[in-house]
Coordinates of C-alpha atoms and ligand atoms in Angstrom, one line a residue:
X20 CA -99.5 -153.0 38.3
X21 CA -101.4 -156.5 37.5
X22 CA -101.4 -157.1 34.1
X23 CA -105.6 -157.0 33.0
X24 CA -107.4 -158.7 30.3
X25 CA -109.5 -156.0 28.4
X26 CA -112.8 -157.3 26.8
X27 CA -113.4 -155.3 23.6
X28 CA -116.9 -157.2 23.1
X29 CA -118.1 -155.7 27.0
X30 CA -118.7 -152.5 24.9
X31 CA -121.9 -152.6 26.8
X32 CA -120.2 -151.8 30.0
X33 CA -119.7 -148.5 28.9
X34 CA -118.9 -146.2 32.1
X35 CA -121.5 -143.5 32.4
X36 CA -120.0 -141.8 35.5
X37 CA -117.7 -138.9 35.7
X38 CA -115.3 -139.4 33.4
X39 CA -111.8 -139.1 35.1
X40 CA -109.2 -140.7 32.9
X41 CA -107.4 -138.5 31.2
X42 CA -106.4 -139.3 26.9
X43 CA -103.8 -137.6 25.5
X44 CA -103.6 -137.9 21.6
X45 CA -100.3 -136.7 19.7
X46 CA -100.9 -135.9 16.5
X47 CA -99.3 -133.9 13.7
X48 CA -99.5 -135.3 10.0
X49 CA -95.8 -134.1 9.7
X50 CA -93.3 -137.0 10.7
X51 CA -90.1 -136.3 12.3
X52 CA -91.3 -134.1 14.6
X53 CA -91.3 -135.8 17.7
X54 CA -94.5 -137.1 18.1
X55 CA -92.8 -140.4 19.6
X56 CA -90.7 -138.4 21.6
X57 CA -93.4 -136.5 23.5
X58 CA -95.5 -139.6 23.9
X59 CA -92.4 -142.0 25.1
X60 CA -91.4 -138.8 27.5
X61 CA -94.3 -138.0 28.9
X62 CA -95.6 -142.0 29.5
X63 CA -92.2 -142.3 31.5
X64 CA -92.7 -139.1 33.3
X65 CA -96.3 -139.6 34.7
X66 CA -95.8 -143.4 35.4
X67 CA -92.7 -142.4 37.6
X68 CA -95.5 -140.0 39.8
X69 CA -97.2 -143.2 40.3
X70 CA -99.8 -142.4 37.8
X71 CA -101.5 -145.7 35.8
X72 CA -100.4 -145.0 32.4
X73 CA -101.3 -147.1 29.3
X74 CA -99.5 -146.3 26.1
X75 CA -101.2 -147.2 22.6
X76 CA -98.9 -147.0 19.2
X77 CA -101.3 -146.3 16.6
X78 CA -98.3 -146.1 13.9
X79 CA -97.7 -149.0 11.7
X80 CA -94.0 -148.3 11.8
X81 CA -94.3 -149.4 15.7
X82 CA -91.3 -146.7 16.7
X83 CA -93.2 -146.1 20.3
X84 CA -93.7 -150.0 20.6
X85 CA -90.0 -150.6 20.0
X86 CA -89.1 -148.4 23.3
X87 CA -91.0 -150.3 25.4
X88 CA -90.9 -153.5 23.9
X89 CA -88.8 -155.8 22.0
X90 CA -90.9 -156.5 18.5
X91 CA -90.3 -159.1 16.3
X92 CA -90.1 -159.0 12.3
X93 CA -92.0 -160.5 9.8
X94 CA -89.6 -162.3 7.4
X95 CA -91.8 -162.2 4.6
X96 CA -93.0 -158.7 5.1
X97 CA -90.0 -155.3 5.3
X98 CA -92.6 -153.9 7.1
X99 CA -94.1 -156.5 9.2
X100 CA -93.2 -155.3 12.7
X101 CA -95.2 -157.5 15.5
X102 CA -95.6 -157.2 19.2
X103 CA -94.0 -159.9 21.0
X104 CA -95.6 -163.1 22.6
X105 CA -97.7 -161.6 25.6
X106 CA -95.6 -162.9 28.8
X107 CA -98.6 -164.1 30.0
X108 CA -99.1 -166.3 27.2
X109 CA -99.2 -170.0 27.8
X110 CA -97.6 -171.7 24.5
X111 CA -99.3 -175.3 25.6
X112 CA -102.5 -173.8 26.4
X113 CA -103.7 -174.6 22.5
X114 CA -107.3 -174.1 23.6
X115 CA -107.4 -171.1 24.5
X116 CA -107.6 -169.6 20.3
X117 CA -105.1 -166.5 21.3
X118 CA -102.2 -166.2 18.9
X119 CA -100.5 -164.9 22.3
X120 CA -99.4 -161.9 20.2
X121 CA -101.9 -158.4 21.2
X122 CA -101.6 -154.9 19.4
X123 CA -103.7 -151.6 19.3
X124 CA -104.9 -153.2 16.0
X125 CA -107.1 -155.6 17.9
X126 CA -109.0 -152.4 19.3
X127 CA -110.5 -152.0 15.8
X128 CA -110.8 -155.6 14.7
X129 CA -113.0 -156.6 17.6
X130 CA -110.5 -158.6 19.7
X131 CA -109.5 -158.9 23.5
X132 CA -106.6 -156.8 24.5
X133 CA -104.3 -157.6 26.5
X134 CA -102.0 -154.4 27.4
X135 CA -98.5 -155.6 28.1
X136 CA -96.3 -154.7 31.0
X137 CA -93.1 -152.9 30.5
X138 CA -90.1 -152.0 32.7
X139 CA -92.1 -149.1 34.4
X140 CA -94.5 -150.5 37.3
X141 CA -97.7 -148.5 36.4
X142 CA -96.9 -148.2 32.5
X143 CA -98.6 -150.6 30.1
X144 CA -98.3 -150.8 26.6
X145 CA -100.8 -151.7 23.6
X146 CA -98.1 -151.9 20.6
X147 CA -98.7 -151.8 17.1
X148 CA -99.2 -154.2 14.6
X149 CA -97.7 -153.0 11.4
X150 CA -99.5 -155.1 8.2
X151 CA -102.9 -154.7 10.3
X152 CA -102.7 -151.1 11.5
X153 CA -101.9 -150.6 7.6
X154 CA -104.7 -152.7 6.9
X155 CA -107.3 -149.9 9.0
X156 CA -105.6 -147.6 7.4
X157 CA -106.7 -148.8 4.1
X158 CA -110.5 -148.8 4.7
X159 CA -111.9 -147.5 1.8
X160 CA -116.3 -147.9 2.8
X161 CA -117.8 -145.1 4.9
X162 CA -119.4 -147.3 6.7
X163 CA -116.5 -149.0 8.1
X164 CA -114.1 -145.8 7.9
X165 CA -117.2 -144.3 10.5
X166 CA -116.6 -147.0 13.0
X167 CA -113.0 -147.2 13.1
X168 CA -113.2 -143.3 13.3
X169 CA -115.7 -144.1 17.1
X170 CA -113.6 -147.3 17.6
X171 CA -111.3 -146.4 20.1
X172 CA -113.4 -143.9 21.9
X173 CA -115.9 -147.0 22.7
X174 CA -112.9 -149.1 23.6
X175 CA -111.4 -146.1 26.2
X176 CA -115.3 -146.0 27.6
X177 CA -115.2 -149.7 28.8
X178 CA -115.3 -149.8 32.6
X179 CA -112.6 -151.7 32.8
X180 CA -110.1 -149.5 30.7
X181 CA -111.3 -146.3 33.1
X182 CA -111.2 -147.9 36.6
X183 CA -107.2 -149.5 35.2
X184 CA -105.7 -146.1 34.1
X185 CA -105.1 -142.4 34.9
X186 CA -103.9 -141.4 31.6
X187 CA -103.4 -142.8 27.9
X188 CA -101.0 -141.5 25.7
X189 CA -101.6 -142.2 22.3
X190 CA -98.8 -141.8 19.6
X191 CA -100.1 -141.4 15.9
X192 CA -98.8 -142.2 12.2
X193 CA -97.9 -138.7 10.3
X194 CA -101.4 -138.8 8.5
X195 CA -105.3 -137.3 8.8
X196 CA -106.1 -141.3 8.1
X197 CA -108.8 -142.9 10.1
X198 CA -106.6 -143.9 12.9
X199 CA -105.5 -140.8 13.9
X200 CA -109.3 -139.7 13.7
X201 CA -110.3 -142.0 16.4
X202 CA -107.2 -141.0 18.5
X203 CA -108.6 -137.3 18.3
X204 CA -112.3 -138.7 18.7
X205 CA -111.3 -140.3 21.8
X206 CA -108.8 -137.5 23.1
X207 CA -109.8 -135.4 26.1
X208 CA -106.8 -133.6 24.6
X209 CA -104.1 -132.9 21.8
X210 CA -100.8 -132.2 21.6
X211 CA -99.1 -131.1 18.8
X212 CA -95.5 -131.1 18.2
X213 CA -94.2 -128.9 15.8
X214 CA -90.8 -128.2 13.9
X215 CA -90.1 -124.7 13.1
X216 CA -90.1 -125.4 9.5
X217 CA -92.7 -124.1 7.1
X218 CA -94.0 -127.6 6.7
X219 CA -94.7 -128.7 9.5
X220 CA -96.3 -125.0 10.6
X221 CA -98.4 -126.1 7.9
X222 CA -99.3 -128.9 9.2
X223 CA -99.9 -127.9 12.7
X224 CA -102.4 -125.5 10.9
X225 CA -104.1 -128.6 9.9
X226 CA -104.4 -130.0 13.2
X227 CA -106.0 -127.0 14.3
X228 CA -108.6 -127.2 11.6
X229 CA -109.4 -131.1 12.3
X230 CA -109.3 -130.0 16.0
X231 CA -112.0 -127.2 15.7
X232 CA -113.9 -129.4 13.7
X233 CA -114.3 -132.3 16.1
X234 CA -115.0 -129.7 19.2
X235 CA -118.0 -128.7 17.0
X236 CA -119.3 -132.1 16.5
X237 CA -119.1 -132.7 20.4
X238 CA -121.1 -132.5 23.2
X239 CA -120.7 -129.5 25.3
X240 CA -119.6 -131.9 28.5
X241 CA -117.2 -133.9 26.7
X242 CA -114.7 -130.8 25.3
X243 CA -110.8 -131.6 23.3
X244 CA -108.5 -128.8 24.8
X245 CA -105.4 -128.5 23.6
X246 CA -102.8 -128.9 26.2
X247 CA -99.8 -127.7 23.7
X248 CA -98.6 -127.0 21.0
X249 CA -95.2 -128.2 21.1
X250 CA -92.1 -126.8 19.6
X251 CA -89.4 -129.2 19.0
X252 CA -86.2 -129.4 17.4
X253 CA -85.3 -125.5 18.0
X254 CA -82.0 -124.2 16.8
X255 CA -81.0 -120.5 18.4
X256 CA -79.4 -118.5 15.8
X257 CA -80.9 -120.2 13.1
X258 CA -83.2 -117.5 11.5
X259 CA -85.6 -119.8 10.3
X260 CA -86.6 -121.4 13.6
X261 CA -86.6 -117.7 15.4
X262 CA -88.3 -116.4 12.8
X263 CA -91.3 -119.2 12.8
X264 CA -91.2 -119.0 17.0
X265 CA -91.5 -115.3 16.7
X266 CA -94.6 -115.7 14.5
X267 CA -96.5 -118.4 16.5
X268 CA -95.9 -116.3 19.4
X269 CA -97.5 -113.1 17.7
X270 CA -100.4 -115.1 16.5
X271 CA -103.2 -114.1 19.0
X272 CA -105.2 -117.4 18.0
X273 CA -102.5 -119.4 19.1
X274 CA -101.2 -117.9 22.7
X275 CA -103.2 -119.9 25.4
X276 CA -102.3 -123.2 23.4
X277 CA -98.4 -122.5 22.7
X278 CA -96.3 -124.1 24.9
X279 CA -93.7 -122.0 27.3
X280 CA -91.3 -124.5 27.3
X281 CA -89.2 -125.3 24.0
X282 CA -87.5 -128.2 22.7
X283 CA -84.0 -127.8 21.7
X284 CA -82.8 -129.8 19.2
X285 CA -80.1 -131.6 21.8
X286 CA -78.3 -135.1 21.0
X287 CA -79.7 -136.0 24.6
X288 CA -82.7 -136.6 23.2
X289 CA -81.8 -138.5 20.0
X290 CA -79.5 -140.4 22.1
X291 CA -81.8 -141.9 24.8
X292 CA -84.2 -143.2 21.9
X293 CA -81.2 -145.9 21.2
X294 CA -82.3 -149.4 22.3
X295 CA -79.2 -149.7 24.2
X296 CA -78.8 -145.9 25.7
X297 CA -76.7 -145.5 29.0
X298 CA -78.8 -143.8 31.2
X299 CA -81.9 -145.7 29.4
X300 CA -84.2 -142.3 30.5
X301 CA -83.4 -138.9 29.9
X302 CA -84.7 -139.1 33.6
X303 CA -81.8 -140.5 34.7
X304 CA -79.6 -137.7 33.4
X305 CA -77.7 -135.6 35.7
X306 CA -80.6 -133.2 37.3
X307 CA -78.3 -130.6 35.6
X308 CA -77.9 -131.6 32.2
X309 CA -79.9 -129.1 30.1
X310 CA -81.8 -131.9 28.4
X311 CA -83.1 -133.1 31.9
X312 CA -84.0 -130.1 33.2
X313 CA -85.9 -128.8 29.9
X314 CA -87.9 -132.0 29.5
X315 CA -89.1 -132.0 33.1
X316 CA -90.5 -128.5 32.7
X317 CA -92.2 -129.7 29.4
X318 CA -93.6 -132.6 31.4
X319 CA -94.5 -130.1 34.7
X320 CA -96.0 -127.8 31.8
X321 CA -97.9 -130.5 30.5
X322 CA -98.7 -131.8 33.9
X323 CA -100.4 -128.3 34.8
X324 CA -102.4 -128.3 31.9
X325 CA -103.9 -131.4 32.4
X326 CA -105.4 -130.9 35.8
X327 CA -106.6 -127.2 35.2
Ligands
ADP422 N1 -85.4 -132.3 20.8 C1 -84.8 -133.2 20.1 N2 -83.4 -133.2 19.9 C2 -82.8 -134.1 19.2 N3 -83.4 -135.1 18.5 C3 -84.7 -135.2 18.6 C4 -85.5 -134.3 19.4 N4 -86.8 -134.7 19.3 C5 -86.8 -135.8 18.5 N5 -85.6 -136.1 18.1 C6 -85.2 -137.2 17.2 O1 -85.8 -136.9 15.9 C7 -86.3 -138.1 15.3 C8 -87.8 -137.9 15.0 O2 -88.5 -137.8 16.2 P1 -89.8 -138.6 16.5 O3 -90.2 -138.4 17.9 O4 -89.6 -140.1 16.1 O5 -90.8 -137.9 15.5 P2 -92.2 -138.4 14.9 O6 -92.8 -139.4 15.8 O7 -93.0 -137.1 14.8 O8 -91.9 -138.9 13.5 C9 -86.0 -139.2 16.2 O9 -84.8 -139.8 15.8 C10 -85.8 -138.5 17.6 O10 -84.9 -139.2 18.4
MG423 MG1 -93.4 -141.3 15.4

């Protein structure tokens, strides 16, 4: 795919038509989850069907932006991770005012965008900044807090941004902050990974809420589905987890959302999120291996409920 130059200021250009691009926000404010996992997964599932897939890291720790990307670190700052020079950048070109550097921060703070291309041919990436993401984070006026929150959704409207992509997978910071409020603003839909571990059921609970809350506050053309909620990191024989499954499963509320397919806790999975894994995918796993086979059915899950 061409690399593209996103104008944030064309906010004019909104796209009015039918809305086909699909954006998937996963949230839970529990970390550890596998939030990054599911994104990371299902970004490198989709762009392998040919699909145009942007990714954007909304967490200031950057841990989506570091699988497709190699960040740099601010010396001065422990937690200062920073997208790389764009490759596009031209180092001489001093007129052209761009620090070369772009980040899902620059969404919020008003500035071009320039999505960067990654080793997939139809997966772009917007990585994170980590001081300025931190910095949104921060917002303390309503008045600023209410256009971060509508940020993103303006952003995903541009013309440009829907005629470039299929889908956008967002990943999100374990928080309710504003960031992850514009990821669920802008969602057409939510997943929400869960551990089977009372607090993270706790927290998917709190999903729900923020979830039913936003469907009220939208129009009735413009509706967040869930597509799953996710369970990850199950153990069999370990009471807890069977216990907590059980329960989710008996909760009425819950059954059209809960995913069919669960995630094992499997060193497969942990393994292939190492900068230098051998195979680099999980795709690239025997067709056998239990971890390939059980994240393909999440993705063909996934898949389903996104064109229903
Ligand atoms: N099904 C799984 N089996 C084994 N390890 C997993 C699984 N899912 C996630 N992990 C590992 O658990 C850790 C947390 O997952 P991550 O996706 O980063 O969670 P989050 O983004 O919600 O904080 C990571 O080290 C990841 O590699
Ligand atoms: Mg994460």
């Amino acid at each position: 795919m061409q690399y593209r130059v996103i104008f944030t200021e064309d906010i004019r250009y909104c796209f009015y038509g039918r809305v086909m691009m699909k954006v998937i926000a996963v949230v839970q404010n529990k970390g550890g989850v596998g939030k990054t996992t599911v994104t990371r997964v299902l970004a490198e599932y989709f762009s392998r069907q040919g699909q145009r897939v942007l990714v954007l890291d909304l967490d200031a720790q950057c841990n989506l932006s570091r699988r497709f990307l190699t960040m740099e670190y601010d010396a001065a700052d422990p937690d200062g991770v920073l997208p790389p020079l764009h490759p596009e950048f031209d180092i001489s070109d001093d007129q052209s005012g761009w620090s070369g550097r772009s980040s899902s921060a620059d969404i919020y703070f008003s500035g071009d965008v320039y999505p960067y291309p990654t080793q997939l041919d139809s997966l772009l990436a917007l990585p994170g900044h980590g001081p300025r993401l931190r910095e949104i984070e921060l917002v303390r006026s309503d008045e600023v807090r209410d256009a971060v929150h509508n940020r993103l959704h303006l952003f995903l409207s541009l013309v440009d941004v829907q005629r470039s992509f299929d889908l956008v997978f967002i990943d999100t910071a374990p928080a309710k902050g504003p960031l992850t409020i514009s990821a669920v603003r802008a969602a057409t839909h939510l997943i929400i990974p869960t551990t089977l571990e009372p607090q993270p059921i706790e927290g998917l609970y709190g999903m729900l809420q923020l979830w039913r809350r936003e469907q009220n506050s939208r129009e009735a053309d413009r509706p967040l589905q869930i597509a799953a909620i996710q369970p990850n990191l199950f153990r069999k024989g370990v009471a807890l987890h069977e216990g907590l499954l059980d329960s989710l499963r008996d909760d009425q509320a819950l059954a059209s959302m809960l995913s069919p397919v669960i995630l094992r806790q499997r060193i497969a999975f942990a393994e292939s999120d190492h900068p230098g894994a051998q195979p680099k995918s999980l795709f690239d796993l025997s067709p056998k291996d239990p971890a390939h086979k059980e994240v393909l059915a999440f993705c063909e899950h996934i898949h389903e409920r996104l064109i229903r």
